[in-house]
Coordinates of C-alpha atoms in Angstrom, one line a residue:
X139 CA 8.1 17.7 17.7
X140 CA 5.2 19.1 19.6
X141 CA 5.3 19.0 23.2
X142 CA 3.5 20.2 26.5
X143 CA 5.1 20.4 30.0
X144 CA 3.9 22.0 33.2
X145 CA 5.3 24.4 36.0
X146 CA 4.2 27.3 38.4
X147 CA 2.9 31.0 38.9
X148 CA 4.6 33.9 40.8
X149 CA 4.0 37.7 41.4
X150 CA 5.8 40.4 39.2
X151 CA 8.0 42.9 40.8
X152 CA 8.7 46.4 39.0
X153 CA 5.3 47.9 38.2
X154 CA 6.7 50.9 36.0
X155 CA 9.1 48.5 33.9
X156 CA 6.2 45.9 33.7
X157 CA 3.7 48.5 32.3
X158 CA 6.2 49.7 29.7
X159 CA 6.7 45.9 28.7
X160 CA 3.1 45.4 28.7
X161 CA 2.4 48.4 26.3
X162 CA 4.6 47.1 23.6
X163 CA 2.2 44.5 23.1
X164 CA -1.2 46.2 23.7
X165 CA -2.6 48.3 20.8
X166 CA -3.5 51.2 23.2
X167 CA -1.8 52.6 26.1
X168 CA -2.8 50.6 29.4
X169 CA -2.6 52.0 32.9
X170 CA -1.4 50.3 36.1
X171 CA -5.0 50.1 37.2
X172 CA -6.1 48.3 34.2
X173 CA -3.8 45.3 34.4
X174 CA -3.0 42.3 36.9
X175 CA 0.6 40.8 36.5
X176 CA 2.0 37.7 37.9
X177 CA 5.2 35.5 37.3
X178 CA 5.2 31.9 36.0
X179 CA 7.9 29.3 36.3
X180 CA 7.4 27.7 32.9
X181 CA 10.0 24.8 32.9
X182 CA 13.5 24.0 33.9
X183 CA 16.4 21.6 32.7
X184 CA 15.8 18.7 35.3
X185 CA 14.2 15.5 34.0
X186 CA 10.4 15.6 34.4
X187 CA 7.6 12.9 34.8
X188 CA 7.9 12.2 31.1
X189 CA 11.7 11.6 31.7
X190 CA 12.5 14.5 29.3
X191 CA 14.5 17.7 30.0
X192 CA 15.5 20.8 28.3
X193 CA 19.0 21.6 27.8
X194 CA 20.3 24.9 29.0
X195 CA 20.5 26.3 25.3
X196 CA 16.9 25.4 24.7
X197 CA 15.9 27.4 27.9
X198 CA 17.7 30.4 26.4
X199 CA 16.0 30.0 23.1
X200 CA 12.5 29.5 24.6
X201 CA 13.1 32.7 26.5
X202 CA 13.2 34.8 23.5
X203 CA 10.3 32.7 21.7
X204 CA 7.8 33.0 24.5
X205 CA 7.6 36.9 25.0
X206 CA 4.2 37.8 23.4
X207 CA 2.6 34.4 23.4
X208 CA -0.9 34.1 25.1
X209 CA -2.1 32.2 28.3
X210 CA -5.1 29.5 27.9
X211 CA -6.5 26.9 29.7
X212 CA -5.9 23.2 29.2
X213 CA -4.1 23.7 26.1
X214 CA -7.2 24.5 24.4
X215 CA -6.3 26.6 21.3
X216 CA -9.3 29.0 20.8
X217 CA -9.1 32.9 21.1
X218 CA -12.1 32.4 23.6
X219 CA -9.5 30.8 25.9
X220 CA -6.9 33.5 25.6
X221 CA -6.9 34.9 29.2
X222 CA -3.3 36.4 29.7
X223 CA -0.1 37.1 27.7
X224 CA 3.5 36.9 28.5
X225 CA 5.4 40.3 28.3
X226 CA 8.9 39.1 29.6
X227 CA 11.0 35.9 29.8
X228 CA 14.2 35.1 31.2
X229 CA 16.3 32.2 32.3
X230 CA 17.2 32.2 36.0
X231 CA 19.2 29.8 38.5
X232 CA 17.2 28.2 41.3
X233 CA 19.6 25.9 43.5
X234 CA 20.9 23.3 41.0
X235 CA 18.3 24.0 38.3
X236 CA 18.1 26.3 35.4
X237 CA 14.5 27.7 35.3
X238 CA 12.5 29.5 32.4
X239 CA 10.7 32.4 34.2
X240 CA 8.1 34.4 32.7
X241 CA 6.0 37.5 33.6
X242 CA 2.4 37.5 32.2
X243 CA -0.5 40.1 32.4
X244 CA -4.3 39.9 32.2
X245 CA -6.9 42.8 32.0
X246 CA -8.7 43.8 35.2
X247 CA -12.2 43.2 33.8
X248 CA -15.4 41.8 35.3
X249 CA -14.9 38.7 33.2
X250 CA -11.4 38.3 34.6
X251 CA -12.3 38.8 38.3
X252 CA -12.7 35.2 39.0
X253 CA -9.4 34.3 37.3
X254 CA -7.5 36.7 39.5
X255 CA -9.2 35.4 42.4
X256 CA -8.2 32.0 41.7
X257 CA -4.7 32.9 41.1
X258 CA -4.4 34.8 44.3
X259 CA -6.0 32.3 46.2
X260 CA -3.8 29.4 45.0
X261 CA -6.4 27.6 43.0
X262 CA -4.9 28.4 39.5
X263 CA -1.4 27.6 40.2
X264 CA 0.1 24.8 38.0
X265 CA 0.9 25.7 34.3
X266 CA 2.0 24.0 31.3
X267 CA 3.8 25.2 28.1
X268 CA 3.4 24.3 24.4
X269 CA 6.5 24.7 22.1
X270 CA 8.5 22.9 19.6
X271 CA 12.2 21.7 19.4
X272 CA 14.2 20.1 16.5
X273 CA 16.3 17.9 18.3
X274 CA 15.5 15.0 20.9
X275 CA 18.5 13.1 22.1
X276 CA 19.0 9.9 24.1
X277 CA 20.8 10.6 27.5
X278 CA 22.2 7.2 27.3
X279 CA 24.1 7.0 24.1
X280 CA 23.8 10.6 22.6
X281 CA 21.8 9.3 19.5
X282 CA 18.6 10.8 18.2
X283 CA 15.8 9.5 20.6
X284 CA 13.8 6.5 19.0
X285 CA 16.7 5.7 16.6
X286 CA 18.3 3.7 19.4
X287 CA 17.1 0.7 21.6
X288 CA 17.0 2.8 24.6
X289 CA 13.7 3.8 26.4
X290 CA 12.9 6.8 28.5
X291 CA 12.5 5.8 32.2
X292 CA 14.4 2.4 32.0
X293 CA 17.8 1.9 33.7
X294 CA 20.8 1.0 31.9
X295 CA 24.0 0.2 33.9
X296 CA 22.6 2.1 36.8
X297 CA 21.7 5.5 34.7
X298 CA 18.0 6.3 34.0
X299 CA 17.3 7.2 30.4
X300 CA 16.0 10.3 29.6
X301 CA 15.3 12.5 26.4
X302 CA 17.2 15.9 26.1
X303 CA 15.4 18.5 24.2
X304 CA 17.4 20.9 22.2
X305 CA 17.3 23.6 19.4
X306 CA 13.9 25.1 20.5
X307 CA 12.2 26.5 17.1
X308 CA 8.9 27.8 18.3
X309 CA 6.8 28.7 21.3
X310 CA 2.8 28.5 21.2
X311 CA 1.4 29.2 24.6
X312 CA 1.4 28.5 28.2
X313 CA -1.7 26.9 30.1
X314 CA -3.2 26.8 33.4
X315 CA -3.6 22.7 33.9
X316 CA -4.5 20.4 36.7
X317 CA -1.5 18.1 36.7
X318 CA 2.1 19.4 35.4
X319 CA 4.7 17.2 33.8
X320 CA 7.1 19.1 35.5
X321 CA 6.5 19.0 39.3
X322 CA 7.8 22.6 39.8
X323 CA 6.0 24.3 37.0
X324 CA 3.4 27.0 38.2
X325 CA 2.7 30.4 39.4
X326 CA 5.6 31.9 41.7
X327 CA 5.1 34.0 44.6
X328 CA 6.6 37.5 44.1
X329 CA 5.4 41.0 43.6
X330 CA 2.4 41.9 41.3
X331 CA 1.2 45.3 40.0
X332 CA -1.2 46.4 42.8
X333 CA -4.7 47.4 42.2
X334 CA -4.9 51.1 43.0
X335 CA -7.8 50.5 45.6
X336 CA -6.3 47.5 47.3
X337 CA -3.1 46.2 49.0
X338 CA -1.2 43.5 47.2
X339 CA -2.4 40.2 47.4
X340 CA -0.2 37.0 47.5
X341 CA -0.4 34.7 44.4
X342 CA 0.3 30.9 44.2
X343 CA 3.2 29.0 42.7
X344 CA 3.0 26.9 39.7
X345 CA 4.8 26.1 36.3
X346 CA 3.9 24.7 32.7
X347 CA 5.4 23.8 29.4
X348 CA 5.4 21.9 26.1
X349 CA 7.9 20.9 23.6
X350 CA 8.4 19.8 19.9
X351 CA 10.0 16.7 18.1
X352 CA 12.7 16.0 15.7
X353 CA 12.0 16.5 12.1
X354 CA 8.8 18.2 13.3
X355 CA 7.1 14.8 13.3
X356 CA 3.8 14.3 15.2
X357 CA 4.5 13.6 18.8
X358 CA 2.7 12.8 22.1
X359 CA 1.8 16.0 24.0
X360 CA 3.7 16.1 27.2
X361 CA 1.9 19.0 28.9
X362 CA -0.7 16.3 30.4
X363 CA 0.3 13.3 31.7
X364 CA 0.5 10.3 29.6
X365 CA -2.7 8.1 29.1
X366 CA -0.4 5.3 30.2
X367 CA 0.1 6.8 33.8
X368 CA 2.3 9.2 35.5
X369 CA 5.9 8.2 34.7
X370 CA 5.0 5.2 32.5
X371 CA 7.7 3.6 30.7
X372 CA 6.5 3.6 27.2
X373 CA 8.2 2.1 24.2
X374 CA 7.4 4.7 21.5
X375 CA 9.5 6.2 18.8
X376 CA 8.9 9.7 18.3
X377 CA 7.3 9.4 14.9
X378 CA 4.6 6.9 16.1
X379 CA 1.1 7.9 16.4
X380 CA -0.3 8.1 20.1
X381 CA -3.3 9.6 21.9
X382 CA -3.3 13.5 22.1
X383 CA -0.6 13.9 19.3
X384 CA -1.1 16.9 16.8
X385 CA 0.0 16.9 13.3
X386 CA 2.2 19.9 12.3
X387 CA -0.5 21.1 10.1
X388 CA -2.9 21.2 12.9
X389 CA -0.3 23.2 14.9
X390 CA 0.1 25.6 12.2
X391 CA -3.7 26.1 11.8
X392 CA -4.1 26.8 15.4
X393 CA -1.3 29.3 15.4
X394 CA -2.9 31.2 12.5
X395 CA -6.2 31.2 14.4
X396 CA -4.8 32.6 17.5
X397 CA -3.1 35.3 15.7
X398 CA -6.2 36.5 13.6
X399 CA -8.6 36.3 16.6
X400 CA -6.4 38.2 19.2
X401 CA -8.4 40.5 21.4
X402 CA -7.8 43.9 19.9
X403 CA -7.4 46.5 22.3
X404 CA -5.8 44.8 25.4
X405 CA -3.4 42.9 23.2
X406 CA -4.5 39.7 25.1

């Protein structure tokens, strides 16, 4: 199942370590003056606006899968939209929530000046991820979601039904978006790699993410809100066709294009 969810952006903290991790991805040795880094809260284990949540084990699996994945705009799978790349990812505790936190970088080029300014100014803040999971389970009965009569967002004996996403099997990208499915997803404040000629500038908070469906059947993308409205209760099984869904073949083709059309020298 393919899914898209949203979260927030933050600043990175250890310039020397960050640069070493970035240069693992780049085709040539980049210097501190050439890169801009920021941290992103991709997703967490709390029920979101689509009444879905990642399990703790799924977050750990995604932390490994997201390293090296690109940052886009609005989940538009084109090499021309590749703006940033994730170089580190981990699961962290935030109160009662487990969060998937990532560090990303982009190159300090004239073309990226407006993007950097928008991140620092709090304009580009919310993010969403695209990934795939093998299992989607009903929180009420524990059966595969869609095989039972329970529906996400509906109340059963005082308990709200949601779908638990587990067994993450792939990660595709994260995107800057307007409205995240996960309210807390996005750019997070922290420390960034400072430009040598300027003092560090605060960056905004945000988060984003995407997910997949059982038996890898086409499923509604969750990164953007449902066409039925925010938090709408929709009676749909995972295998049903719906607006915004992508076939597995389309996902594979898009992934192949992203790999073939990677920007060469900066690794973006």
